[in-house]
Amino acid sequence: MYTLDQVVPWGRSFDEYVRMFTLSDEDLGRTILGCGDGPASFNAEATQRGHRVVSCDPLYRFTREDIERRIAAIYDQVIDQARRNADDFVWGQGIQDIDELGAVRTAAMQTFLADYERGKRDGRYLDASLPALPFDSRSFDLALCSHFLFLYSGHLDEPFHHEALLEMSRVAAEVRVFPLLSLGGTRSPFVDGCVARLVAAGCRVTIETVQYEFQRGGNDMMRISRGVRPS
């Protein structure tokens, strides 16, 4: 059973999404699905800019107040962990130090919280989760997955990753996943197997280096698009 005390809500900003996923103006003009967005401000900020984004996450079954309390409960723990492991991060790309990290994440999560109730009413924040999404095939032009798949390779097994990536490829014409590292800072052992599985299913897959790197060594993105299924 999914409970709030299992969640470590930690949100990233619109600008970080743009850099993580190399989002162009053309990309932002497409219909976008965010999988596992949590308390990121991407949806809120994109909507303010006139873009069309739907975010899905089981976090969204909870109230604004519940999420806000959970953020407050884990905040010091997350910051302390980042301070102890400061050498694992690349400082200077808009986040200079631990204090600025806290400020940037807090601002993103406050933007999310301010938008949350309206976004739920508008159908932009949906209680749904991988590997089974409640959307028709080809409902979206682009699906993004930030800091969920591959990052939690120690908690979610390889078959889960296979199913999740194939499901995202079903509902969107293109999929982008970032980063490809696990929590330990090493490349996920599932990357190569997932690429092989996707190619066998008729997808085109590339691994691309992006300009965003905060987790040291974490500057690779997986791009998946539908091809022709092999006969």
Short mmCIF file of C-alpha atoms in Angstrom, two decimals:
data_model
loop_
_atom_site.label_atom_id
_atom_site.label_comp_id
_atom_site.label_asym_id
_atom_site.label_seq_id
_atom_site.Cartn_x
_atom_site.Cartn_y
_atom_site.Cartn_z
CA MET A 1 0.00 0.00 0.00
CA TYR A 2 1.32 3.42 -0.99
CA THR A 3 1.56 5.69 2.04
CA LEU A 4 2.85 9.23 2.44
CA ASP A 5 5.56 8.24 4.91
CA GLN A 6 7.20 6.24 2.10
CA VAL A 7 7.65 9.37 -0.01
CA VAL A 8 10.59 11.78 -0.12
CA PRO A 9 9.04 14.72 -2.03
CA TRP A 10 11.77 16.82 -3.65
CA GLY A 11 10.81 19.07 -6.54
CA ARG A 12 12.79 20.51 -9.43
CA SER A 13 12.05 23.63 -11.43
CA PHE A 14 10.90 24.39 -14.96
CA ASP A 15 14.38 25.61 -15.89
CA GLU A 16 15.92 22.36 -14.63
CA TYR A 17 13.46 20.31 -16.69
CA VAL A 18 14.36 22.34 -19.78
CA ARG A 19 18.06 21.58 -19.25
CA MET A 20 17.64 17.95 -18.15
CA PHE A 21 15.51 17.07 -21.15
CA THR A 22 16.93 19.57 -23.68
CA LEU A 23 13.44 20.95 -24.22
CA SER A 24 13.21 23.28 -27.19
CA ASP A 25 10.44 25.81 -27.80
CA GLU A 26 9.01 23.29 -30.26
CA ASP A 27 9.05 20.57 -27.59
CA LEU A 28 7.27 22.84 -25.13
CA GLY A 29 4.56 23.46 -27.70
CA ARG A 30 3.69 19.77 -27.72
CA THR A 31 1.35 17.88 -25.36
CA ILE A 32 3.55 16.68 -22.49
CA LEU A 33 3.10 13.99 -19.84
CA GLY A 34 5.28 14.05 -16.73
CA CYS A 35 5.61 10.66 -15.03
CA GLY A 36 6.54 10.77 -11.37
CA ASP A 37 6.75 14.57 -11.25
CA GLY A 38 6.08 14.74 -7.52
CA PRO A 39 6.25 18.33 -6.20
CA ALA A 40 8.20 19.70 -9.19
CA SER A 41 7.13 23.12 -10.41
CA PHE A 42 7.41 22.16 -14.09
CA ASN A 43 3.68 21.72 -14.60
CA ALA A 44 2.78 24.94 -12.78
CA GLU A 45 5.38 27.05 -14.58
CA ALA A 46 4.68 25.47 -17.97
CA THR A 47 0.97 26.11 -17.56
CA GLN A 48 1.67 29.76 -16.69
CA ARG A 49 3.57 29.97 -19.99
CA GLY A 50 0.63 28.55 -21.92
CA HIS A 51 1.97 25.02 -22.41
CA ARG A 52 -0.03 21.80 -22.06
CA VAL A 53 1.28 19.45 -19.36
CA VAL A 54 -0.30 16.62 -17.39
CA SER A 55 1.59 15.16 -14.43
CA CYS A 56 0.90 11.76 -12.93
CA ASP A 57 2.13 10.54 -9.56
CA PRO A 58 0.56 8.57 -6.69
CA LEU A 59 1.55 11.53 -4.49
CA TYR A 60 -1.44 13.35 -5.94
CA ARG A 61 -3.93 11.21 -4.03
CA PHE A 62 -3.01 13.27 -0.96
CA THR A 63 -4.15 16.75 -0.02
CA ARG A 64 -2.07 19.89 -0.36
CA GLU A 65 -1.77 20.06 3.41
CA ASP A 66 -0.61 16.45 3.66
CA ILE A 67 2.08 16.99 1.02
CA GLU A 68 3.22 20.24 2.60
CA ARG A 69 3.57 18.55 5.99
CA ARG A 70 5.55 15.69 4.47
CA ILE A 71 7.92 18.13 2.72
CA ALA A 72 8.52 19.89 6.04
CA ALA A 73 9.10 16.58 7.80
CA ILE A 74 11.84 15.36 5.45
CA TYR A 75 13.44 18.65 4.43
CA ASP A 76 16.19 18.81 7.06
CA GLN A 77 17.00 15.14 6.52
CA VAL A 78 17.46 15.60 2.77
CA ILE A 79 19.57 18.73 3.19
CA ASP A 80 21.75 17.05 5.84
CA GLN A 81 22.29 14.07 3.55
CA ALA A 82 23.26 16.39 0.68
CA ARG A 83 25.70 18.20 2.97
CA ARG A 84 27.35 14.91 4.01
CA ASN A 85 27.67 13.89 0.35
CA ALA A 86 28.49 17.29 -1.13
CA ASP A 87 31.33 15.88 -3.24
CA ASP A 88 28.81 13.77 -5.15
CA PHE A 89 27.31 16.91 -6.71
CA VAL A 90 28.46 19.44 -9.27
CA TRP A 91 28.04 22.92 -7.86
CA GLY A 92 27.82 26.04 -9.97
CA GLN A 93 25.07 25.41 -12.56
CA GLY A 94 22.60 27.73 -10.86
CA ILE A 95 23.13 26.03 -7.49
CA GLN A 96 26.30 27.20 -5.80
CA ASP A 97 26.10 25.49 -2.42
CA ILE A 98 23.88 23.62 0.04
CA ASP A 99 22.04 26.76 1.14
CA GLU A 100 21.15 27.63 -2.44
CA LEU A 101 20.08 24.04 -3.07
CA GLY A 102 17.59 24.35 -0.23
CA ALA A 103 16.34 27.68 -1.54
CA VAL A 104 15.93 26.47 -5.13
CA ARG A 105 14.10 23.28 -4.11
CA THR A 106 11.88 25.15 -1.64
CA ALA A 107 10.90 27.69 -4.30
CA ALA A 108 10.00 24.93 -6.77
CA MET A 109 7.91 23.05 -4.22
CA GLN A 110 6.12 26.19 -3.04
CA THR A 111 5.22 26.97 -6.67
CA PHE A 112 3.84 23.43 -7.01
CA LEU A 113 1.84 23.69 -3.79
CA ALA A 114 0.33 27.02 -4.83
CA ASP A 115 -0.84 25.45 -8.11
CA TYR A 116 -1.78 22.01 -6.80
CA GLU A 117 -5.48 22.37 -5.98
CA ARG A 118 -6.30 24.25 -9.16
CA GLY A 119 -4.22 21.80 -11.17
CA LYS A 120 -6.12 18.86 -9.71
CA ARG A 121 -9.43 20.48 -10.60
CA ASP A 122 -8.15 21.10 -14.13
CA GLY A 123 -6.99 17.49 -14.51
CA ARG A 124 -3.31 18.41 -14.66
CA TYR A 125 -2.29 16.44 -11.55
CA LEU A 126 -3.51 12.85 -11.69
CA ASP A 127 -3.19 10.05 -9.16
CA ALA A 128 -1.61 7.47 -11.47
CA SER A 129 1.68 5.63 -11.62
CA LEU A 130 3.89 3.47 -13.76
CA PRO A 131 3.93 0.81 -15.06
CA ALA A 132 0.22 1.15 -15.96
CA LEU A 133 -1.09 4.55 -17.07
CA PRO A 134 -4.78 5.46 -17.55
CA PHE A 135 -4.33 6.98 -21.00
CA ASP A 136 -5.17 5.86 -24.50
CA SER A 137 -2.30 5.04 -26.83
CA ARG A 138 -0.68 8.12 -28.39
CA SER A 139 -2.43 10.49 -25.99
CA PHE A 140 0.70 12.66 -25.72
CA ASP A 141 3.45 13.90 -27.97
CA LEU A 142 6.16 13.72 -25.32
CA ALA A 143 6.53 11.88 -21.99
CA LEU A 144 9.19 12.89 -19.46
CA CYS A 145 10.44 10.97 -16.44
CA SER A 146 12.71 12.87 -14.04
CA HIS A 147 14.61 11.21 -11.17
CA PHE A 148 12.49 8.09 -10.88
CA LEU A 149 13.27 5.37 -13.41
CA PHE A 150 16.90 4.14 -13.13
CA LEU A 151 17.51 6.33 -10.05
CA TYR A 152 15.66 3.82 -7.85
CA SER A 153 17.20 0.70 -9.37
CA GLY A 154 17.77 -0.63 -5.86
CA HIS A 155 14.04 -0.49 -5.14
CA LEU A 156 12.42 -1.19 -8.52
CA ASP A 157 13.57 -4.26 -10.46
CA GLU A 158 14.46 -4.54 -14.12
CA PRO A 159 11.10 -5.99 -15.26
CA PHE A 160 9.41 -2.94 -13.70
CA HIS A 161 11.69 -0.68 -15.74
CA HIS A 162 10.95 -2.63 -18.93
CA GLU A 163 7.20 -2.37 -18.39
CA ALA A 164 7.33 1.30 -17.41
CA LEU A 165 9.35 2.37 -20.44
CA LEU A 166 7.17 0.39 -22.82
CA GLU A 167 4.07 1.91 -21.24
CA MET A 168 5.41 5.43 -21.63
CA SER A 169 6.22 4.61 -25.25
CA ARG A 170 2.63 3.44 -25.72
CA VAL A 171 1.03 6.66 -24.51
CA ALA A 172 3.52 9.12 -26.04
CA ALA A 173 5.22 9.45 -29.42
CA GLU A 174 8.53 10.24 -27.70
CA VAL A 175 9.91 9.50 -24.24
CA ARG A 176 12.83 11.10 -22.41
CA VAL A 177 14.27 9.77 -19.13
CA PHE A 178 16.82 11.49 -16.90
CA PRO A 179 19.20 10.61 -15.27
CA LEU A 180 20.53 7.11 -15.99
CA LEU A 181 22.33 6.86 -12.63
CA SER A 182 21.14 5.01 -9.57
CA LEU A 183 21.09 6.60 -6.13
CA GLY A 184 24.63 5.37 -5.48
CA GLY A 185 25.95 7.56 -8.29
CA THR A 186 26.79 4.72 -10.68
CA ARG A 187 25.08 3.95 -13.98
CA SER A 188 22.00 1.83 -13.46
CA PRO A 189 22.61 -1.84 -14.28
CA PHE A 190 19.26 -1.87 -16.08
CA VAL A 191 20.11 0.60 -18.85
CA ASP A 192 21.52 -1.84 -21.41
CA GLY A 193 18.79 -4.41 -20.86
CA CYS A 194 16.09 -1.77 -21.21
CA VAL A 195 17.62 -0.50 -24.45
CA ALA A 196 17.66 -4.03 -25.85
CA ARG A 197 14.06 -4.64 -24.81
CA LEU A 198 12.87 -1.37 -26.34
CA VAL A 199 14.71 -1.97 -29.62
CA ALA A 200 13.22 -5.47 -29.81
CA ALA A 201 9.78 -3.88 -29.36
CA GLY A 202 10.40 -1.66 -32.38
CA CYS A 203 11.53 1.53 -30.66
CA ARG A 204 14.42 3.79 -31.57
CA VAL A 205 16.62 4.49 -28.56
CA THR A 206 19.51 6.91 -28.11
CA ILE A 207 21.58 7.91 -25.10
CA GLU A 208 22.43 11.62 -25.24
CA THR A 209 24.64 13.84 -23.12
CA VAL A 210 22.82 16.96 -21.90
CA GLN A 211 24.07 20.25 -20.50
CA TYR A 212 22.56 19.66 -17.05
CA GLU A 213 24.67 17.86 -14.44
CA PHE A 214 24.01 18.11 -10.71
CA GLN A 215 24.47 14.51 -9.58
CA ARG A 216 28.11 13.98 -10.55
CA GLY A 217 28.30 11.93 -13.75
CA GLY A 218 24.56 12.24 -14.23
CA ASN A 219 24.34 14.09 -17.53
CA ASP A 220 22.97 11.38 -19.82
CA MET A 221 19.38 11.19 -21.02
CA MET A 222 17.58 8.30 -22.73
CA ARG A 223 15.43 9.26 -25.72
CA ILE A 224 12.89 6.75 -27.03
CA SER A 225 10.67 7.05 -30.07
CA ARG A 226 8.41 4.60 -31.79
CA GLY A 227 9.81 2.88 -34.85
CA VAL A 228 8.59 0.02 -36.95
CA ARG A 229 8.18 -3.25 -35.10
CA PRO A 230 10.54 -5.88 -36.53
CA SER A 231 8.82 -8.62 -38.56
#
